[in-house]
Tab-separated table of C-alpha atoms in Angstrom:
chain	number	residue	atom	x	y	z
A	1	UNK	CA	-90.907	14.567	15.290
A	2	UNK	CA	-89.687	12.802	11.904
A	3	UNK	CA	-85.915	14.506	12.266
A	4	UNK	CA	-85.910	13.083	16.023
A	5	UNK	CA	-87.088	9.702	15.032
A	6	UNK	CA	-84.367	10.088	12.300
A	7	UNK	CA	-81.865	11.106	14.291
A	8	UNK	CA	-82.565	8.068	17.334
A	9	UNK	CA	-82.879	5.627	14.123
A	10	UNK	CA	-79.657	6.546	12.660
A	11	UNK	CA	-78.004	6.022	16.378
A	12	UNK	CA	-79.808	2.692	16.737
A	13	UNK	CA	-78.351	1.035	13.770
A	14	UNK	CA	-74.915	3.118	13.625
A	15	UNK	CA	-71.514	0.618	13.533
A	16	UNK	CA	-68.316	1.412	12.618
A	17	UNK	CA	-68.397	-1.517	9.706
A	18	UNK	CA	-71.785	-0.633	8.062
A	19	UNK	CA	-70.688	3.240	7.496
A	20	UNK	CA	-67.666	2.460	6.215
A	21	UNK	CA	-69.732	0.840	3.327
A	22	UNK	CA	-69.069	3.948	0.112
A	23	UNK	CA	-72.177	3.255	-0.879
A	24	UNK	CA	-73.957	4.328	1.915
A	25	UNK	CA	-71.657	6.802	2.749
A	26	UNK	CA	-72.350	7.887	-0.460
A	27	UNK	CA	-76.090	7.557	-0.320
A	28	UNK	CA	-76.083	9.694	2.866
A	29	UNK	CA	-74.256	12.605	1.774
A	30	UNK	CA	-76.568	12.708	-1.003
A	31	UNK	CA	-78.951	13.055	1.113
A	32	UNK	CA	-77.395	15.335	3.605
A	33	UNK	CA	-77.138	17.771	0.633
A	34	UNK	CA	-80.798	17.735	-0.458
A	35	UNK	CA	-80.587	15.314	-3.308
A	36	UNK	CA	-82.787	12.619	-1.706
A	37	UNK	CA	-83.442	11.319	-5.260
A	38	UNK	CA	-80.220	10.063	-5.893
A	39	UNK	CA	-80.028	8.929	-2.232
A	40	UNK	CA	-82.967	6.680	-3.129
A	41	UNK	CA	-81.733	5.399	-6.029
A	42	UNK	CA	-77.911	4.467	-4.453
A	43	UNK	CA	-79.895	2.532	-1.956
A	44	UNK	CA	-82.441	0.883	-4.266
A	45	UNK	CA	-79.228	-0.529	-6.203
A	46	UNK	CA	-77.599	-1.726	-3.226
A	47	UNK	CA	-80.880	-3.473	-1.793
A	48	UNK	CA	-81.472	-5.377	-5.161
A	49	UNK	CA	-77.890	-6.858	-4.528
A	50	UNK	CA	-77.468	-7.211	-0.918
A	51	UNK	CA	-81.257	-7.884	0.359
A	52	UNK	CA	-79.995	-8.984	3.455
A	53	UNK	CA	-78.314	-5.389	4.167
A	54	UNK	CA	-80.137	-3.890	7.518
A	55	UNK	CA	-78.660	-0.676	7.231
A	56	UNK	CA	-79.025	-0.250	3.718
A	57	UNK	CA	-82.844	-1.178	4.405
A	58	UNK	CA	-82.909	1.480	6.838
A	59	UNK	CA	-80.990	4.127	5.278
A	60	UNK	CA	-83.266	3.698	2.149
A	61	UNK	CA	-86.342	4.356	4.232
A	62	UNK	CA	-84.747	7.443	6.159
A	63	UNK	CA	-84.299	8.454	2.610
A	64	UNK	CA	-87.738	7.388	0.958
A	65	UNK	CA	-89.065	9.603	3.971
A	66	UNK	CA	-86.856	12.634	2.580
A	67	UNK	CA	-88.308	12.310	-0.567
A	68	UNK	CA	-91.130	12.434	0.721
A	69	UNK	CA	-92.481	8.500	-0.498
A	70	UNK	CA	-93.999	8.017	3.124
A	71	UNK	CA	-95.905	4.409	1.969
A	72	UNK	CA	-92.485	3.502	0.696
A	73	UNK	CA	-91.164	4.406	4.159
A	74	UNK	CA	-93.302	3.034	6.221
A	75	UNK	CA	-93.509	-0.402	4.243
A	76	UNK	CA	-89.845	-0.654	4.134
A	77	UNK	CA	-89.182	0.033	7.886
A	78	UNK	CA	-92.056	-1.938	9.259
A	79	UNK	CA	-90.271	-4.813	6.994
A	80	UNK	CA	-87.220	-4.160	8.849
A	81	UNK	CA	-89.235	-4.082	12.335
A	82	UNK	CA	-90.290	-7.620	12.312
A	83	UNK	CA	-87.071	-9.081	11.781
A	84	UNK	CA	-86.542	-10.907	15.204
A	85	UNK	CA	-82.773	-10.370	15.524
A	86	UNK	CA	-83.456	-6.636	15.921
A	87	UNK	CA	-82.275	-5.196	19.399
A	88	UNK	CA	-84.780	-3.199	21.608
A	89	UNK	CA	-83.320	-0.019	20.611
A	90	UNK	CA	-83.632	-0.359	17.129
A	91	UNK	CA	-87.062	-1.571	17.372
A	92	UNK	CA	-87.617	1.438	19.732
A	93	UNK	CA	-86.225	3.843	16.650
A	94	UNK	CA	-88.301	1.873	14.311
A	95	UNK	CA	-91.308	2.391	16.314
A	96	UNK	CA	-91.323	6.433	16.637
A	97	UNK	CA	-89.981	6.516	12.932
A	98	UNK	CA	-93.146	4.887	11.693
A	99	UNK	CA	-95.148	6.815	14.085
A	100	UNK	CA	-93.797	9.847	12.839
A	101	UNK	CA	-94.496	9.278	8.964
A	102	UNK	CA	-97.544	11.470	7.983
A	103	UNK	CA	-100.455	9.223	7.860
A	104	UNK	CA	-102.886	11.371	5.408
A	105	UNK	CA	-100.412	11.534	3.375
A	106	UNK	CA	-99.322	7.395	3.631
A	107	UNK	CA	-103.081	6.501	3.160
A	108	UNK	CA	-103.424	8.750	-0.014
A	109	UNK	CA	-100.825	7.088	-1.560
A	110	UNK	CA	-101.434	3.749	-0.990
A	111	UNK	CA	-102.030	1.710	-4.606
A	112	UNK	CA	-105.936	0.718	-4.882
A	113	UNK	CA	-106.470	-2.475	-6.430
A	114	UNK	CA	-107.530	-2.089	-10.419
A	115	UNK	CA	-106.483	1.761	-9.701
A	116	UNK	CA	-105.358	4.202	-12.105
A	117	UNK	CA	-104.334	7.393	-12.776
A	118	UNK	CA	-105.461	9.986	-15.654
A	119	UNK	CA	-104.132	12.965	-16.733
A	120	UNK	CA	-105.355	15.236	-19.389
A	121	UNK	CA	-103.544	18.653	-20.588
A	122	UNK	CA	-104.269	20.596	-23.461
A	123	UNK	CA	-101.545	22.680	-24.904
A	124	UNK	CA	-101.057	25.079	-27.863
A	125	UNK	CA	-98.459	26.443	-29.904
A	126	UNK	CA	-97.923	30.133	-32.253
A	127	UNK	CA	-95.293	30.683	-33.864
A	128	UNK	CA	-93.513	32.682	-37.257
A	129	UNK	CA	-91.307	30.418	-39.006
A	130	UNK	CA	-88.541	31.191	-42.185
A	131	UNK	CA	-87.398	28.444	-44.666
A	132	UNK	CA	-84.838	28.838	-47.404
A	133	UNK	CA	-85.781	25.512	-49.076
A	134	UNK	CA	-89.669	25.815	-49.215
A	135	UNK	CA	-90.065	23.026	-51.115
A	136	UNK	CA	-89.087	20.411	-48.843
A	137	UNK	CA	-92.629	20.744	-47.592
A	138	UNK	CA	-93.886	18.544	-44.445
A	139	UNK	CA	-91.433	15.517	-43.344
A	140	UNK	CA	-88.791	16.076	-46.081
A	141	UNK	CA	-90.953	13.529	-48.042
A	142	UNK	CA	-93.044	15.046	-50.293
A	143	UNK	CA	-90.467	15.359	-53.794
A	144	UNK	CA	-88.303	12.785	-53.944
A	145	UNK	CA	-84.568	13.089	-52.587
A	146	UNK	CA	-83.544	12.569	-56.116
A	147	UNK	CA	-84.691	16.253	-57.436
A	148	UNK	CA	-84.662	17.969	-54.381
A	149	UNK	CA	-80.868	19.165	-55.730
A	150	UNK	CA	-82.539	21.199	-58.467
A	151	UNK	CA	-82.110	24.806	-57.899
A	152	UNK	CA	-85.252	26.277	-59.554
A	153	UNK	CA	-87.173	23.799	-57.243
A	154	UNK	CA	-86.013	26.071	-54.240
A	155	UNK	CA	-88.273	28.866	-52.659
A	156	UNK	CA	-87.665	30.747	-49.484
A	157	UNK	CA	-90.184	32.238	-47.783
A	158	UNK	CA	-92.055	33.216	-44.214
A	159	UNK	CA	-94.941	31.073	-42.518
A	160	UNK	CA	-97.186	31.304	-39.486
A	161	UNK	CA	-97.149	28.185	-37.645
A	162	UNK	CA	-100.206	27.295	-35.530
A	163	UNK	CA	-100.400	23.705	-33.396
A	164	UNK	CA	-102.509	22.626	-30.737
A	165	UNK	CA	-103.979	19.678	-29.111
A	166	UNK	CA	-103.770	17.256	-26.066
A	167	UNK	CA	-101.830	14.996	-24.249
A	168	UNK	CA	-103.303	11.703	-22.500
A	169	UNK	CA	-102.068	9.607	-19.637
A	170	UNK	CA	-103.333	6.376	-18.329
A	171	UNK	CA	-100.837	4.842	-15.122
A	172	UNK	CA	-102.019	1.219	-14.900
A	173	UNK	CA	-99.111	0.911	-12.030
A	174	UNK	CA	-96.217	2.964	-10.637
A	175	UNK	CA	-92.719	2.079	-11.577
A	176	UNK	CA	-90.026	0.941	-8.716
A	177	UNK	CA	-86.810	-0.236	-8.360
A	178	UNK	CA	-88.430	-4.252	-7.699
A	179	UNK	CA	-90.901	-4.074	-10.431
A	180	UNK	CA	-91.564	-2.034	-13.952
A	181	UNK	CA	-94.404	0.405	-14.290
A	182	UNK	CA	-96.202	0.485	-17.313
A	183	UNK	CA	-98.839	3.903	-18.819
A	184	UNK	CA	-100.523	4.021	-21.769
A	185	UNK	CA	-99.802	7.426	-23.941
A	186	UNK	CA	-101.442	9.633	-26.544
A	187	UNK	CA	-101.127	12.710	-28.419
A	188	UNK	CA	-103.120	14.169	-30.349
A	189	UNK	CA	-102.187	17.615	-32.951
A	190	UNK	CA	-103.532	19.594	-35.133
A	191	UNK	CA	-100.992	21.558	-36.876
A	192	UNK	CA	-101.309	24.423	-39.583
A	193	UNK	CA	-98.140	26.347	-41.454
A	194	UNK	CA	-99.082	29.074	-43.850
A	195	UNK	CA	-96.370	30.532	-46.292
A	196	UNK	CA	-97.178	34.349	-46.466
A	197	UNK	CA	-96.075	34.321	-50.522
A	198	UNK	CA	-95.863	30.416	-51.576
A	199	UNK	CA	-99.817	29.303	-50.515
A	200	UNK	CA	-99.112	26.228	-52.603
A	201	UNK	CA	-96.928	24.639	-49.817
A	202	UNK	CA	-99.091	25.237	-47.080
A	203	UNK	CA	-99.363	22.556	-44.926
A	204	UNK	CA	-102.437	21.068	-42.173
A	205	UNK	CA	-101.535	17.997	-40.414
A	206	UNK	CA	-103.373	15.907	-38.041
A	207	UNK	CA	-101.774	13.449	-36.044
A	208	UNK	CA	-102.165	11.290	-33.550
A	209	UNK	CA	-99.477	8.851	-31.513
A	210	UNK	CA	-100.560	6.328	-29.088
A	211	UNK	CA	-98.634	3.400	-27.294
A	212	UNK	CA	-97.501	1.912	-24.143
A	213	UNK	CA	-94.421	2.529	-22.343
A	214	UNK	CA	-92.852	0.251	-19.997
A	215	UNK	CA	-90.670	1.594	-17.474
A	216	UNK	CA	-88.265	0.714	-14.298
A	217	UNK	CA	-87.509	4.006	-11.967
A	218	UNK	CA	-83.881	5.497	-12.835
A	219	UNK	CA	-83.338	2.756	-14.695
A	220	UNK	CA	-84.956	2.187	-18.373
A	221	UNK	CA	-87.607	2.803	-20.406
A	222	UNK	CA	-89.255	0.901	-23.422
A	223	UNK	CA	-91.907	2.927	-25.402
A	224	UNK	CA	-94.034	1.504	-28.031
A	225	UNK	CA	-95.056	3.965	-30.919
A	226	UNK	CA	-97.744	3.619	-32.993
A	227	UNK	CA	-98.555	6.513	-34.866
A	228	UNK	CA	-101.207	7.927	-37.984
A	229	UNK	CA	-100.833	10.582	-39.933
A	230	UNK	CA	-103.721	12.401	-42.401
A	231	UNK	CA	-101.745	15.844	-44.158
A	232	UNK	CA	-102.636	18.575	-46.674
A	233	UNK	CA	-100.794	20.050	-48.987
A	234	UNK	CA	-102.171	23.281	-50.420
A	235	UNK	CA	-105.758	22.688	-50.874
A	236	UNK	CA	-105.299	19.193	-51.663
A	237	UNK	CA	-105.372	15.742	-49.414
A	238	UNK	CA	-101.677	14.789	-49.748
A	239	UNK	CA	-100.968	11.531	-47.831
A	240	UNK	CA	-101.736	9.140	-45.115
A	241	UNK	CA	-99.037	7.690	-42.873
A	242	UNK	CA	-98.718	4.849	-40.311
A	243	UNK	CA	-95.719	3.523	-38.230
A	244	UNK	CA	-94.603	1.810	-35.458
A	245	UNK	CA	-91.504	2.874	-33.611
A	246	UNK	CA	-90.057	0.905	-30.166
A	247	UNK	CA	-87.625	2.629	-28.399
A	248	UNK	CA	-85.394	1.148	-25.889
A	249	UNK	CA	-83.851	4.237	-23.337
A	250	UNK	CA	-81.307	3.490	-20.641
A	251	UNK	CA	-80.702	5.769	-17.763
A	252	UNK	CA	-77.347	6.705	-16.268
A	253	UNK	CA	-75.888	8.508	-13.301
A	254	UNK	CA	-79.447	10.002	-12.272
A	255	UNK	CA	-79.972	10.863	-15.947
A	256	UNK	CA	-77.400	12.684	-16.515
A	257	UNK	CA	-77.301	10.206	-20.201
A	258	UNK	CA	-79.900	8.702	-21.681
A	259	UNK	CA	-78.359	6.492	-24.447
A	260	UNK	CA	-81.103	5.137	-26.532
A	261	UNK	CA	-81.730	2.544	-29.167
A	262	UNK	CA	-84.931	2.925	-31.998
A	263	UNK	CA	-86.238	0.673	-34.901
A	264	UNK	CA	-88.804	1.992	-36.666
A	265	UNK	CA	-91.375	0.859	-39.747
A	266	UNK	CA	-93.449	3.373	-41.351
A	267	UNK	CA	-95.619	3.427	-44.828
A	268	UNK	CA	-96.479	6.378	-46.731
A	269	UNK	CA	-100.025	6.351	-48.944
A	270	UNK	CA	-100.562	9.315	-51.712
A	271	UNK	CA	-103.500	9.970	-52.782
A	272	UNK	CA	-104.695	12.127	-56.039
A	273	UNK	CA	-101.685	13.490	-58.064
A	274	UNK	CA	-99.166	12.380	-55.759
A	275	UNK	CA	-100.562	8.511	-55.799
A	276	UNK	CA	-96.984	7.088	-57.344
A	277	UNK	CA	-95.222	8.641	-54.640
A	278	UNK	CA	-96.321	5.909	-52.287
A	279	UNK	CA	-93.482	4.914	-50.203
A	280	UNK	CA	-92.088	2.922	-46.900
A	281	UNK	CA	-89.215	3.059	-44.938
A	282	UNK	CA	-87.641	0.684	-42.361
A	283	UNK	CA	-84.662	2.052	-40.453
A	284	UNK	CA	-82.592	2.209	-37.074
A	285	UNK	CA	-81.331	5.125	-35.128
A	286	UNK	CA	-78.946	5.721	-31.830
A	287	UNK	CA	-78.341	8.454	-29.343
A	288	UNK	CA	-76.279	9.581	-26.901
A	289	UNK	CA	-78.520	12.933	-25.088
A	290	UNK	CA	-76.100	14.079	-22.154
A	291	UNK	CA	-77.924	17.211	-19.855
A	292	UNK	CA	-76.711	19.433	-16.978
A	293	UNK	CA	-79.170	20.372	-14.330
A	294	UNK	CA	-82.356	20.563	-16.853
A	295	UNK	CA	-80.678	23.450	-18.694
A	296	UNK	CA	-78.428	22.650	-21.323
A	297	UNK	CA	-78.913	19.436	-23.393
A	298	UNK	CA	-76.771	17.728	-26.405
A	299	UNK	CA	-77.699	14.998	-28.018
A	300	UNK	CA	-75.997	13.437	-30.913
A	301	UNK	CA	-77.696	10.833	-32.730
A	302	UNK	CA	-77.158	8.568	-36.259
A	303	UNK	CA	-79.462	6.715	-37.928
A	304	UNK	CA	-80.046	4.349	-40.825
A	305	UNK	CA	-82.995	3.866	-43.197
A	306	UNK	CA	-83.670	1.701	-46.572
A	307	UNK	CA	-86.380	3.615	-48.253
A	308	UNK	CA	-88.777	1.897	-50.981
A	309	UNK	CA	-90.088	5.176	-52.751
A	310	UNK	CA	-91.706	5.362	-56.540
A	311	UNK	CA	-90.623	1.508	-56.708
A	312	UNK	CA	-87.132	2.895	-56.407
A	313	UNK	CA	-85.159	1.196	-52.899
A	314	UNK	CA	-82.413	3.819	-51.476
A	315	UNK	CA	-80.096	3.949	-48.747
A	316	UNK	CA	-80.633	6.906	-46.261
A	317	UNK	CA	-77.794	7.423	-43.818
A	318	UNK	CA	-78.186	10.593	-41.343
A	319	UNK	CA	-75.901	11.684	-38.610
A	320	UNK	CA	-77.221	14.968	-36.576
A	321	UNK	CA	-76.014	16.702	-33.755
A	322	UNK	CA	-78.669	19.001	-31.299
A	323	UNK	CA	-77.749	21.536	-28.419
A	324	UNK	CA	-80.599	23.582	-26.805
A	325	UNK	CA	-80.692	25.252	-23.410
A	326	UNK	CA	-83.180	27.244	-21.504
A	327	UNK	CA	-83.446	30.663	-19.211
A	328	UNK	CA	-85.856	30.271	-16.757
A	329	UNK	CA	-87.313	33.589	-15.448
A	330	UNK	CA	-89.470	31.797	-12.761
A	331	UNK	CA	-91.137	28.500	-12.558
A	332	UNK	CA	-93.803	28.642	-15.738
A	333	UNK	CA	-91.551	30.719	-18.110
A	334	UNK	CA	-88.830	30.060	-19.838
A	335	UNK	CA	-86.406	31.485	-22.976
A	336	UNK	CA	-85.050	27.956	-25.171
A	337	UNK	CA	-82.289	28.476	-27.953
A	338	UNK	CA	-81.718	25.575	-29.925
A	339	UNK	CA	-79.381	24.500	-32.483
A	340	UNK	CA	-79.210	21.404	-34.991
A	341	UNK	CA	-77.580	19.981	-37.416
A	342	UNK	CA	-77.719	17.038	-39.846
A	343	UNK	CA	-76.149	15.823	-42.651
A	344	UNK	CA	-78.162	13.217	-45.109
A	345	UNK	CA	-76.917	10.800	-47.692
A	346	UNK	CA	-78.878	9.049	-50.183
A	347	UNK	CA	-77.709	5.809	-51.837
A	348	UNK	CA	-79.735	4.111	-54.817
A	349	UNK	CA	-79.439	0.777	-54.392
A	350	UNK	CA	-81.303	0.687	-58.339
A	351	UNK	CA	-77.852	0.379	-60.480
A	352	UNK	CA	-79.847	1.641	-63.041
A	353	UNK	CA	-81.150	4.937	-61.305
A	354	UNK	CA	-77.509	5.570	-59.677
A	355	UNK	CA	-78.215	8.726	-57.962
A	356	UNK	CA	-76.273	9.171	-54.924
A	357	UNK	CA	-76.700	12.658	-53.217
A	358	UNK	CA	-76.116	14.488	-50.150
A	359	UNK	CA	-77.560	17.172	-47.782
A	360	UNK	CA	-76.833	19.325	-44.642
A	361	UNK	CA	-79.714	21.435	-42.875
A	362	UNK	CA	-78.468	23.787	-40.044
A	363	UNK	CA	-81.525	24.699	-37.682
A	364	UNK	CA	-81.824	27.823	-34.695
A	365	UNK	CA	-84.676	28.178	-32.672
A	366	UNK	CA	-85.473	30.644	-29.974
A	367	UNK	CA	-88.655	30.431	-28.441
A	368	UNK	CA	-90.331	32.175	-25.519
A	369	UNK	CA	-92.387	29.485	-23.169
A	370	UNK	CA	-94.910	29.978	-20.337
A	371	UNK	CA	-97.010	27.394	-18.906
A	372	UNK	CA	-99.709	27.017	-16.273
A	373	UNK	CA	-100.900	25.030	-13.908
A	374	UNK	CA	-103.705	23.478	-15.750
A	375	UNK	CA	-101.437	22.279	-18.067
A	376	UNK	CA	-102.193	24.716	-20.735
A	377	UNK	CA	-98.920	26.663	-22.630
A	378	UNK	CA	-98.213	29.167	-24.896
A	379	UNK	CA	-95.025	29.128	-27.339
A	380	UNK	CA	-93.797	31.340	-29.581
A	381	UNK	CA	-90.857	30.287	-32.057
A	382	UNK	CA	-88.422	32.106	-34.075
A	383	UNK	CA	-86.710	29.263	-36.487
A	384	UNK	CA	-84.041	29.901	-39.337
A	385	UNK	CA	-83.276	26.464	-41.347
């Protein structure tokens, strides 16, 4: 019933002028090959621009109904129904399209007023992981740039790596190509990394990151950051962290890139031993990730920081470069390799200090991945740094 009322709708509003338009030429062999995503969002464009387009109205809801957005459909054609310059046909076609949308389906969807939507998933995370620079410990933050050049400061070693916790949603309202969305998001971890000879640099970490995120559908995204941080260091409480990081994440040719655009503030509070090591940082960074089909990602990035640490103010300048990609052996598990690289440079802006240094990390990963449906996953994660 739905590909016959497709099928009369299509002949009811077919002229030689209106698909000749590329767009919706180009919309509807989109569609025609099972990519009714990017048939929806060539037609979303064009009806922002031309809202006075008929066909383009139509073709959008022949596509929202391949997508399977019936409400969409339905509200978009019934739109196009009432419009009194219509001819019978078309508002025959309209008719049995609309009757033909699946109603359960339509009436499930439909947007209750002061509605929301919550989702919940746990996940956890095991892994073995080898450093050759031990000493770094958690964030790269806990010696100072300045000595980390010494050699008899340098330890390799093995660690277990255990992390777990959960991920919170909250939709206040979809996202669509007339108006943003906007969700609320958390995350919560608990992470533990134990050194199998070096016990002094183990590390526990609790975190948590919470913050809004506005979004238009394949278009943009603008996520809010705000994040806490409590971590151990051995035996002993080491710091406490807060920042705040806005992103702002543009989406092009169906995501394909995802050029992006971060500030971020954060401020750094030792405790104990470590109490003049107090620091806080205020910085920029860009990207560029480019993906193919879900499976292979690259994402170069550079970034900028001034860094006020032991009442001595540095520059930090860091380019990096990522690639990862990923075997699927069914639809819950997965084999990821990653690589990374990144290459640091610290400035003193204290004439008096005038320490200027530089460093280069090289990162692979491999790491097994299966997930269920309740949202729950195992990893396991071979890393060499």
């Amino acid at each position: 019933m739905v590909a016959t009322a497709v099928v009369f709708l299509t002949l009811a509003t077919s002229t030689v002028a209106a698909y000749q338009d590329p767009t919706i030429q180009a919309a509807i062999e989109a569609r025609n090959a099972r990519q009714p995503q990017k048939a929806v969002a060539t037609l979303e464009y064009l009806v922002a621009r031309q809202p006075q387009n008929t066909i383009a109205k139509i073709e959008l809801a022949v596509s929202y109904n391949a997508n399977r957005q019936y409400a969409k459909a339905r509200r978009l054609a019934t739109e196009v129904r009432r419009n009194p310059g219509n001819s019978e046909a078309l508002n025959q076609a309209l008719d049995r399209f609309i009757a033909s949308l699946p109603v359960k389906r339509f009436i499930s969807s439909v947007p209750k007023k002061h509605s929301s939507a919550e989702s919940l998933k746990p996940y956890l995370f095991v892994g073995l992981k080898y450093s050759d620079n031990v000493s770094l410990g958690p964030g790269e933050s806990i010696i100072p740039p300045f000595t980390l050049g010494e050699k008899g400061l340098r330890h390799s070693d093995f660690a277990t790596v255990i992390q777990g916790g959960v991920v919170h949603t909250h939709q206040f309202n979809d996202s669509g190509s007339d108006k943003p969305g906007v969700r609320w998001n958390s995350k919560l971890t608990l992470s533990d990394l134990r050194y199998e000879d070096h016990d002094d640099f183990n590390v526990t970490a609790v975190r948590l990151n919470t913050g809004p995120v506005w979004s238009r559908k394949n278009d943009w995204e603008f996520p809010v950051q705000i994040g806490y941080n409590r971590t151990y260091f051995g035996d002993d409480h080491l710091f406490d962290e807060v920042m705040i990081s806005p992103t702002w994440i543009k989406h092009l040719e169906d995501g394909k890139y995802s050029p992006y655009l971060s500030a971020n503030w954060g401020y750094t509070d030792y405790v104990g031993v470590y109490d003049d090591l107090d620091n806080s940082t205020l910085g920029l960074e860009a990207g560029l990730p480019w993906k193919h089909d879900n499976k292979l990602k690259i994402t170069p990035t550079i970034s900028y920081q001034k860094q006020d640490a032991s009442s001595k103010t540095y520059d930090k300048y860091s380019r990096s470069m990522g690639v990862s990609g990923e075997y699927k052996f069914n639809k819950n598990t997965a084999l990821e390799a990653g690589y990374d690289w990144k290459k640091t440079n610290y400035e003193s802006l204290d004439t008096n200090y005038g320490v200027k240094r530089e460093d280069s990390r090289e990162t692979f990963s491999l790491q097994a991945v299966h997930r269920t449906t309740s949202g729950i996953f195992a990893n396991w994660k071979w890393v060499v740094s």
